Coordinates of C-alpha atoms in Angstrom, one line a residue:
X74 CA 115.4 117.7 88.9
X75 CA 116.2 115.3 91.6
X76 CA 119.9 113.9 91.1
X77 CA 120.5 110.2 90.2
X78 CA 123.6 110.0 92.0
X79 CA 123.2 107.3 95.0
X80 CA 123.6 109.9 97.6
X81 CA 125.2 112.7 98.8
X82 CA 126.9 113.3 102.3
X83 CA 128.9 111.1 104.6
X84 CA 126.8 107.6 103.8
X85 CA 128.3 107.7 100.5
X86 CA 131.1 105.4 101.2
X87 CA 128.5 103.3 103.4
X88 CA 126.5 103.0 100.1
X89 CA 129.2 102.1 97.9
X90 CA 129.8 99.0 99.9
X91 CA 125.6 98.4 99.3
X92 CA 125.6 95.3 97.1
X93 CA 121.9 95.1 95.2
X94 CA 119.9 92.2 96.5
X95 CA 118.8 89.3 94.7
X96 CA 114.9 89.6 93.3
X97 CA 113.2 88.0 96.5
X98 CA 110.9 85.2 95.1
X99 CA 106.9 85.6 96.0
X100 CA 105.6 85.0 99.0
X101 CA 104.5 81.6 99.4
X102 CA 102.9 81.4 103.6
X103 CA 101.4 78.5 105.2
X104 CA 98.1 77.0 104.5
X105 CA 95.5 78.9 107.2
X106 CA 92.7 78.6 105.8
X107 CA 90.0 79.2 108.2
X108 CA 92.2 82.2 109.8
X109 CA 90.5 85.2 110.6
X110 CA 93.5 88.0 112.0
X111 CA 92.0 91.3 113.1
X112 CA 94.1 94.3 113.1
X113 CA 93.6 97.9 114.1
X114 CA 95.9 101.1 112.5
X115 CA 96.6 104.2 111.5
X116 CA 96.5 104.3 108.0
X117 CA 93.5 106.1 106.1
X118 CA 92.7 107.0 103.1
X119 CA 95.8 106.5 99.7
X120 CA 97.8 104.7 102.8
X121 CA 94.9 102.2 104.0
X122 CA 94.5 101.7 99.9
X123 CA 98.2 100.6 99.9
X124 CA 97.8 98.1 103.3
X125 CA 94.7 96.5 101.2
X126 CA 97.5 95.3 98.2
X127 CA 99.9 94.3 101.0
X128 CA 97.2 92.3 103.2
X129 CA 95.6 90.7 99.8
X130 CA 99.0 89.1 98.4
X131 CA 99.1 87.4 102.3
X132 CA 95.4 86.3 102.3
X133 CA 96.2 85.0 98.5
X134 CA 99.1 83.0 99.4
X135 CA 97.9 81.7 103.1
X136 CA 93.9 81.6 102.5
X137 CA 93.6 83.1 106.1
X138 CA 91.3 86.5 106.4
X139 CA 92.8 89.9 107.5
X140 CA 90.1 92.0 108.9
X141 CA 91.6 95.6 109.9
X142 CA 89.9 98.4 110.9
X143 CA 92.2 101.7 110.8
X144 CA 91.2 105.3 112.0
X145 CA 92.8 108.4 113.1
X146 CA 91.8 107.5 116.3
X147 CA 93.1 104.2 116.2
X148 CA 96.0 104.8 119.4
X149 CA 93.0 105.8 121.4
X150 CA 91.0 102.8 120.4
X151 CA 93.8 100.2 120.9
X152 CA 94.1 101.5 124.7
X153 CA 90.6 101.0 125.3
X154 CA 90.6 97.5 123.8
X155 CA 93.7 96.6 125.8
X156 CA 92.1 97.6 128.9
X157 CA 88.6 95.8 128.1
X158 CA 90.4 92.8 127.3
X159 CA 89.5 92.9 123.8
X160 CA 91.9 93.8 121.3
X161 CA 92.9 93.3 118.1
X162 CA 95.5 90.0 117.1
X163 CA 97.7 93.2 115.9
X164 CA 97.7 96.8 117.1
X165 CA 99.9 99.0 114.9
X166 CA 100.9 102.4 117.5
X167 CA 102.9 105.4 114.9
X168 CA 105.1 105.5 117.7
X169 CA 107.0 103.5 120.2
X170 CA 106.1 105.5 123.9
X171 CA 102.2 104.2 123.9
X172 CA 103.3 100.8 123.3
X173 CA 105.9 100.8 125.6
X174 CA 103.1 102.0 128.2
X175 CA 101.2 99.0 127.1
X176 CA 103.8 96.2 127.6
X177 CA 104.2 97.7 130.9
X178 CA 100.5 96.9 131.7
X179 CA 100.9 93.5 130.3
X180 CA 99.2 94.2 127.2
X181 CA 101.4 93.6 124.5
X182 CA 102.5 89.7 123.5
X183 CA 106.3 89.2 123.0
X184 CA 107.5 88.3 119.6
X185 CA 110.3 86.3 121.0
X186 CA 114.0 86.7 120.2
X187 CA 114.0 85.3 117.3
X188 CA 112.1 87.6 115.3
X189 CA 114.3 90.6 117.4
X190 CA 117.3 88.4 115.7
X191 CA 116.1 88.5 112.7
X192 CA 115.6 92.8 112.7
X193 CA 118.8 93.1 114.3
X194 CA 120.4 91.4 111.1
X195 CA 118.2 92.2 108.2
X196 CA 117.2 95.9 109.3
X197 CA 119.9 98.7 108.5
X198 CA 121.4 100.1 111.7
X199 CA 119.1 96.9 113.4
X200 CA 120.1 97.1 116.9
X201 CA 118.7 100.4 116.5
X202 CA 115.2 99.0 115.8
X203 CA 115.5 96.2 117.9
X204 CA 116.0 98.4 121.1
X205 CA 112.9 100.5 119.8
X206 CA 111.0 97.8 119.9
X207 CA 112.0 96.2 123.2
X208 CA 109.6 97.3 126.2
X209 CA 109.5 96.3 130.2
X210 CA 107.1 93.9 130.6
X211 CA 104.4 94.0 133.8
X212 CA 107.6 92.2 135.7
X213 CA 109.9 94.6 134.5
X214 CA 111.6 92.7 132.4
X215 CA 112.7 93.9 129.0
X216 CA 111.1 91.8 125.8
X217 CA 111.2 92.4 122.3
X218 CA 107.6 93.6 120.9
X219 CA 107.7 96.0 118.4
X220 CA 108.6 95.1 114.5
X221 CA 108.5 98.9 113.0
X222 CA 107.4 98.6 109.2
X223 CA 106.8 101.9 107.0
X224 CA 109.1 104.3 108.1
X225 CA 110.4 107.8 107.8
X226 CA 113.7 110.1 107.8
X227 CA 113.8 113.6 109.2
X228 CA 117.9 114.0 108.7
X229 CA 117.5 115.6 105.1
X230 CA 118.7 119.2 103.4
X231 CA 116.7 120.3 100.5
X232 CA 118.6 122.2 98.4
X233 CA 117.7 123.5 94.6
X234 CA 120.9 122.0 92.0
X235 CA 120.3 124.5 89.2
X236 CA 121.2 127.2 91.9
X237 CA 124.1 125.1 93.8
X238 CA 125.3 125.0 89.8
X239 CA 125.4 128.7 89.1
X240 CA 127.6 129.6 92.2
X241 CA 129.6 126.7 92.1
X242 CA 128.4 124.8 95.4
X243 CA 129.2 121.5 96.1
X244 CA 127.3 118.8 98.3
X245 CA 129.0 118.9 101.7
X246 CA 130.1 115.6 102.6
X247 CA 130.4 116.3 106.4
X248 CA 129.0 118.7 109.4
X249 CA 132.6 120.8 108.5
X250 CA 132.0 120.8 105.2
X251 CA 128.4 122.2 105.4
X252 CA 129.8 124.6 107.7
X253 CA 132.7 125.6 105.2
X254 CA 129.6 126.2 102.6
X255 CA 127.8 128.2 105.0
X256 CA 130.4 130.7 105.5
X257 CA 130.8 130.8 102.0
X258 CA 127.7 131.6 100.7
X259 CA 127.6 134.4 103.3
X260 CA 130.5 135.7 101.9
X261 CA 129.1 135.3 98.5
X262 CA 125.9 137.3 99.8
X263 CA 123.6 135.1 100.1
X264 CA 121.7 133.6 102.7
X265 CA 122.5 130.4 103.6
X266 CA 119.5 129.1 105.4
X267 CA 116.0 129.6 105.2
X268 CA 114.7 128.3 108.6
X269 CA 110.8 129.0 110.4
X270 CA 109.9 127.5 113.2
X271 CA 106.1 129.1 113.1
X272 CA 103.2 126.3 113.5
X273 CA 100.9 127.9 115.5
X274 CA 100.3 126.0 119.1
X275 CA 103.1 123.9 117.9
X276 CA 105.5 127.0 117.1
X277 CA 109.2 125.6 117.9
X278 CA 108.9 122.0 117.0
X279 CA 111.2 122.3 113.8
X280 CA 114.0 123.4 115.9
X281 CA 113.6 120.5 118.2
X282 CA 114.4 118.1 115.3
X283 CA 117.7 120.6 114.9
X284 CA 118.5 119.8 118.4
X285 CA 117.9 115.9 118.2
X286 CA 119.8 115.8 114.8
X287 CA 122.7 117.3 116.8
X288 CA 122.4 115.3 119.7
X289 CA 122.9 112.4 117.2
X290 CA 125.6 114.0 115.8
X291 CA 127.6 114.6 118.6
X292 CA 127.1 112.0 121.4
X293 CA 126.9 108.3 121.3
X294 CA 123.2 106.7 120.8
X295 CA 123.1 106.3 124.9
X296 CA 123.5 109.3 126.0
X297 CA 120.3 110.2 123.2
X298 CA 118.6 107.8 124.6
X299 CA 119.2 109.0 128.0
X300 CA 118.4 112.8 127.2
X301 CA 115.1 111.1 126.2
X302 CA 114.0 109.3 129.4
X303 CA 116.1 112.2 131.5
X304 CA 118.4 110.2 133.0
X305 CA 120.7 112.5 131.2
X306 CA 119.3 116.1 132.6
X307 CA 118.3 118.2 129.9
X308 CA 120.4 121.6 131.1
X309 CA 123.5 118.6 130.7
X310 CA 126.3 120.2 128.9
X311 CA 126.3 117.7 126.1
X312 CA 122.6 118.9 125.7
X313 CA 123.6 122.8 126.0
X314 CA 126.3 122.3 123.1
X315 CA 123.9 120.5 120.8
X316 CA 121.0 123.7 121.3
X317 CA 124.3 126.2 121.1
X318 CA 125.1 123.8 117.5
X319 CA 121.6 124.5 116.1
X320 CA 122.4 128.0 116.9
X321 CA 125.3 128.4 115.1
X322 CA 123.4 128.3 112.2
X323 CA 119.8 129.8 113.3
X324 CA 121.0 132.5 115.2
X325 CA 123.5 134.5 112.9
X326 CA 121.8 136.7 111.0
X327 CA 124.1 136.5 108.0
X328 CA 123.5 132.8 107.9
X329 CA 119.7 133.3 107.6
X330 CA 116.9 134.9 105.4
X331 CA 115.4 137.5 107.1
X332 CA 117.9 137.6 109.9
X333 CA 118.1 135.3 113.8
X334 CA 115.2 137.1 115.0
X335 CA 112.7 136.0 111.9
X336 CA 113.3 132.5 112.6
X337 CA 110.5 132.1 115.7
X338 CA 107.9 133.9 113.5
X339 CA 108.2 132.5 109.9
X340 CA 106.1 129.8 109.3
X341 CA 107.4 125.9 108.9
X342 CA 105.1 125.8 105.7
X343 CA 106.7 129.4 104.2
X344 CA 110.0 128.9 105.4
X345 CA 111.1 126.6 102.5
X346 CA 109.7 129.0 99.6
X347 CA 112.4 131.3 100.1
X348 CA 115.0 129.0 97.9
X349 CA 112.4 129.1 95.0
X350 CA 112.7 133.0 94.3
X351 CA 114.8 134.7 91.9
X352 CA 117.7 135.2 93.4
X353 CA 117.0 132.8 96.0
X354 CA 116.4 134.3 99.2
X355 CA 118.0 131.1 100.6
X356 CA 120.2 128.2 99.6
X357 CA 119.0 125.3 102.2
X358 CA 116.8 124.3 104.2
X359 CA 116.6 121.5 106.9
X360 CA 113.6 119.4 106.7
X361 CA 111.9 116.1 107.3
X362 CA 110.7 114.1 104.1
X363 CA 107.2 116.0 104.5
X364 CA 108.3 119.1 103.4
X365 CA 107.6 119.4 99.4
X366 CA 104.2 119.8 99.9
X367 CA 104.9 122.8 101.3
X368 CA 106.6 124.5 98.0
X369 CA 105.1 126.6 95.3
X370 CA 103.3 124.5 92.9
X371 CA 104.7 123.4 90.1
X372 CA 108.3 123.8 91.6
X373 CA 108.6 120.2 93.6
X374 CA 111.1 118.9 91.0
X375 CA 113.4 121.5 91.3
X376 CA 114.5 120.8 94.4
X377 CA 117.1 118.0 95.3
X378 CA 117.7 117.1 99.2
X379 CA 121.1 115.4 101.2
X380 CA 121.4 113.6 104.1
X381 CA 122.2 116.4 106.9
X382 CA 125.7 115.2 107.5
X383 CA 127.8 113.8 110.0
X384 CA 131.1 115.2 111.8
X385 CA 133.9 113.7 109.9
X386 CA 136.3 114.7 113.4
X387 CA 133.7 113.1 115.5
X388 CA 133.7 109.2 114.0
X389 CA 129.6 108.8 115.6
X390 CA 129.1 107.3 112.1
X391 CA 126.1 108.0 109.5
X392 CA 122.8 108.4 112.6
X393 CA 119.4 109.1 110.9
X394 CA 116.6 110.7 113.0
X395 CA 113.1 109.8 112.0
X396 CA 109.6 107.9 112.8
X397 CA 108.0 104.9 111.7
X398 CA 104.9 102.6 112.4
X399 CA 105.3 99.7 115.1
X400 CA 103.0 96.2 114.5
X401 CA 102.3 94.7 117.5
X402 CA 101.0 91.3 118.6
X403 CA 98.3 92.3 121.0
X404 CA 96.2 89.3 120.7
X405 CA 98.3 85.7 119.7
X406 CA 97.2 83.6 117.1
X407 CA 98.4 81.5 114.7
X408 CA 97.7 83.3 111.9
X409 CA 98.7 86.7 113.7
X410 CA 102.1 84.9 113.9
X411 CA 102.7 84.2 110.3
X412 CA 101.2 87.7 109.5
X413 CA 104.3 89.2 111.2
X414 CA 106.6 86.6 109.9
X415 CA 105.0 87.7 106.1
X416 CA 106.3 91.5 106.8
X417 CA 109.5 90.1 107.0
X418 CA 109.5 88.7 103.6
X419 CA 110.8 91.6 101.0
X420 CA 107.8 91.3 99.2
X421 CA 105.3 92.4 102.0
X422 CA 107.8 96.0 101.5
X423 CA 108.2 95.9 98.2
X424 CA 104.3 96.1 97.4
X425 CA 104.0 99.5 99.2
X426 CA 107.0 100.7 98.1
X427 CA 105.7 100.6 94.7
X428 CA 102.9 102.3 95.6
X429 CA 104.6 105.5 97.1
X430 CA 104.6 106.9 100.9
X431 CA 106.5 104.0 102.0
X432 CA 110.4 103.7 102.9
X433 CA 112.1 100.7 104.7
X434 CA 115.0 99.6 106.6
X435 CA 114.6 96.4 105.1
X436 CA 118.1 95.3 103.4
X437 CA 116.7 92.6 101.2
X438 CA 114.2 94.7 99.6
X439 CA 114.7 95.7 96.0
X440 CA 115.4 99.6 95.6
X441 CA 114.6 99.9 91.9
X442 CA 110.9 99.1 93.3
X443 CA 110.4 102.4 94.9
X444 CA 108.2 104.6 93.1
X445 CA 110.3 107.6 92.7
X446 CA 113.9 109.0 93.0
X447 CA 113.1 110.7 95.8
X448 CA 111.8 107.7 97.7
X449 CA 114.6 105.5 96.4
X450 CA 117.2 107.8 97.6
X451 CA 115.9 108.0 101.2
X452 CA 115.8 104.4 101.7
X453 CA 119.1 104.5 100.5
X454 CA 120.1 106.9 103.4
X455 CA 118.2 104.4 105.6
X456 CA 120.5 101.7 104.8
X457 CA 123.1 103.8 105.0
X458 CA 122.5 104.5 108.6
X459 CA 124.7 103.3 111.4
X460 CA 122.0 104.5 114.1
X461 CA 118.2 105.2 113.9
X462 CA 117.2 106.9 116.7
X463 CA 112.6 108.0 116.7
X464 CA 111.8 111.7 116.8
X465 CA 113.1 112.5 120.6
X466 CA 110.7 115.0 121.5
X467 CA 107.9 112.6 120.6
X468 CA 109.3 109.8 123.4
X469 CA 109.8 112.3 126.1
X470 CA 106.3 113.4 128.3
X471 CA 103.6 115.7 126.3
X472 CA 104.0 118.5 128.5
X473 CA 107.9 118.6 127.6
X474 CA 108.3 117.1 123.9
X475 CA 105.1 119.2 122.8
X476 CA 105.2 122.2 125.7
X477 CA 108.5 123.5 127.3
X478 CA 110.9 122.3 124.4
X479 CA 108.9 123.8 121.8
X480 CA 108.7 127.1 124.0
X481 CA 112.5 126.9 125.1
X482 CA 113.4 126.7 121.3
X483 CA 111.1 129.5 120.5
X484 CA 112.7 131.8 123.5
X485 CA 116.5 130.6 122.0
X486 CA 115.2 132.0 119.0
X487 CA 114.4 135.5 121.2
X488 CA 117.3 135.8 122.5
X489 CA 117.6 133.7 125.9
X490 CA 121.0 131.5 126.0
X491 CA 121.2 127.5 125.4
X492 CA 122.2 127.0 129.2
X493 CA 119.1 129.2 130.3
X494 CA 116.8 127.6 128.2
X495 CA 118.0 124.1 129.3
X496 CA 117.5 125.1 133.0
X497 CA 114.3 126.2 132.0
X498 CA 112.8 123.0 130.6
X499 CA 114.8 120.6 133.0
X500 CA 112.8 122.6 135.7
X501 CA 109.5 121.4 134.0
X502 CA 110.7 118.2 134.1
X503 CA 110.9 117.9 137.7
X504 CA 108.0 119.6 138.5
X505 CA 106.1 116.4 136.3
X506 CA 108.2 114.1 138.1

């Protein structure tokens, strides 16, 4: 049974300082009448359903038309539209590097500093999602594009209460203290950790998230941001000790199920099932909000998750890694306008919220809207958050965030060390560059 305490882990004091927002009154837009805003997405099937309840209270209270057209091709789509000259008034990319590439080729309309203003003081850690949003332009120069709506958070532990309960384990409030409980339940004889990095082609990619949740943990937001885009070399140091931190964990064999070596060949999907069993072969496991459709059936309830916490010696604050969905203005228009100033009115969250699949940096939204625990307690770790940083892997080029690190972390796994590993994929790097 999920816990009803706010949350667990290092934004707890973050939270208690949360004060519950006022009930934001309805929408109420200008009259456009006569407005016909065209938009191309992502979102298919249950989600598209949700963007139709979100789109119809705007059309309601402004008269204009929304005509979207979303596909799981849409990325693809919006290039080609760019490049013909013909694309949609909005362009939603699920993730920041393709419309970065697009400002760049002048496709993209800025949304002016105001609106950046506004995210930077209504969004939860909003610089964050400002500087995800702000792209070079043709010229070079950076401007504000990007408003990211319907989000996600990868920085979670999932974790089963009723057996935490019967060997007296408490919810570490810091990185030392999740240490202090790994040692312990070793030394109780159990396994800490259930971890798999299988996936098939993709074998690898969980530990990446380790290493980017690390990197968060342990360096400032810049130098992140500058492992990303290699200005910071990949075999740096800083890099080397956040792969060696993952490994703390992944490659003692008393600290996982099934031993260090297991980890490269359990799958992603099986490696959670291990804290279900009785005894639990496993007491945590690190995962992204994805994961419960991955355990046995029946059992999703039984598991609780925290936020995967922060140093306490370290002072880098409460950083959440995750993704999210980016609206663009690709084609300006009135109406276009006031569609993106509607998403900054709580209610244009709220709606999805109450639908499910749907989480929010948003700080004047309503959390009691949300339609379970689980989601409510996940946007409350995103307004906990001092820094948002987007999946790193998924920002750096294909043949490194989906090739060499996925590999590197798979030969870690085997055996090679953190500073050969690093060598390894900075020299794929520059053979790219």
């Amino acid at each position: 049974m999920f816990k009803t305490t706010v949350i667990a882990g290092a934004s707890a004091l973050a939270l208690a300082s949360m004060v519950s927002p006022a009930l934001a009154a309805d929408y109420k837009g200008p009259n456009l009448k006569g407005e016909v805003i065209t938009m191309t997405c992502p979102w298919t099937g249950a989600e598209e359903g949700m963007l139709k309840k979100v789109i119809a209270n705007f059309e309601k209270a402004t008269g204009a038309v929304v005509k979207h057209s979303c596909s799981q091709s849409s990325e693809q789509q919006i290039v080609i539209d760019i490049k013909a000259g013909s694309p949609s008034n909005i362009s939603v990319f699920p993730q920041p590097g393709l419309a970065a590439n697009m400002a760049a080729i002048g496709g993209l309309v800025p949304l002016g500093e105001k609106t950046k203003d506004w995210v930077k003081k209504n969004y939860a850690a909003g610089s964050s999602w400002a500087d995800l949003g702000t792209y070079k332009n043709k010229a070079g120069k950076e401007e504000f594009y990007g408003f990211f709506y319907n989000v996600n958070v990868k920085s979670l532990v999932w974790y089963i209460p009723e057996n935490f309960k019967e060997k007296g384990y408490k919810v570490p409030k810091s990185m030392e203290e999740l240490q202090d409980l790994t040692k312990k339940i070793a030394a109780d004889g159990g396994k800490p950790w259930c971890i798999g990095l299988g996936s098939d082609a993709a074998t690898g990619w969980p530990a990446t998230d380790w290493v980017e949740d690390f990197m968060l943990r342990t360096q400032s937001p810049e130098v992140y941001d500058g492992w990303v885009n290699n200005t910071v070399k990949f075999n740096d140091k800083r890099v080397v000790d956040a792969i060696e931190a993952y490994g703390w964990f992944a490659k003692n064999d008393a600290y996982v199920d099934g031993g260090a070596k297991a980890v490269a060949t359990v799958s992603f999907k099986d490696s959670p099932k291990g804290m279900f069993g009785s005894p639990p072969k496993c007491y945590m496991h690190r995962q992204a909000s994805f994961i419960p459709a991955f355990f046995p059936e029946g059992k999703a309830d039984e598991a609780d998750f925290f936020y995967f916490p922060s140093y306490a010696s370290k002072k880098l604050g409460n950083p959440v890694l995750g993704g999210g969905t980016i609206l663009t203005l690709t084609k300006d228009s009135k109406g276009a306008r006031a569609f993106m100033e509607y998403l900054q009115h709580p209610q244009a969250h709220e709606i999805w919220m109450a639908e499910g699949g749907f989480l929010t940096p948003h700080k004047g939204v309503d959390l009691a809207k949300y339609k379970s625990k689980a989601l409510k307690k996940q946007g409350e770790i995103l307004l906990s958050a001092t820094t948002f940083r987007f999946d790193g892997s998924d920002l750096m080029p294909g043949a490194i965030g989906a090739g060499s690190f996925w590999k590197g972390m798979v030969d870690y796994s085997g055996g090679k060390s953190a500073q050969q590993v690093a060598d390894d994929i900075q020299k794929s790097w520059d053979a790219i560059k």
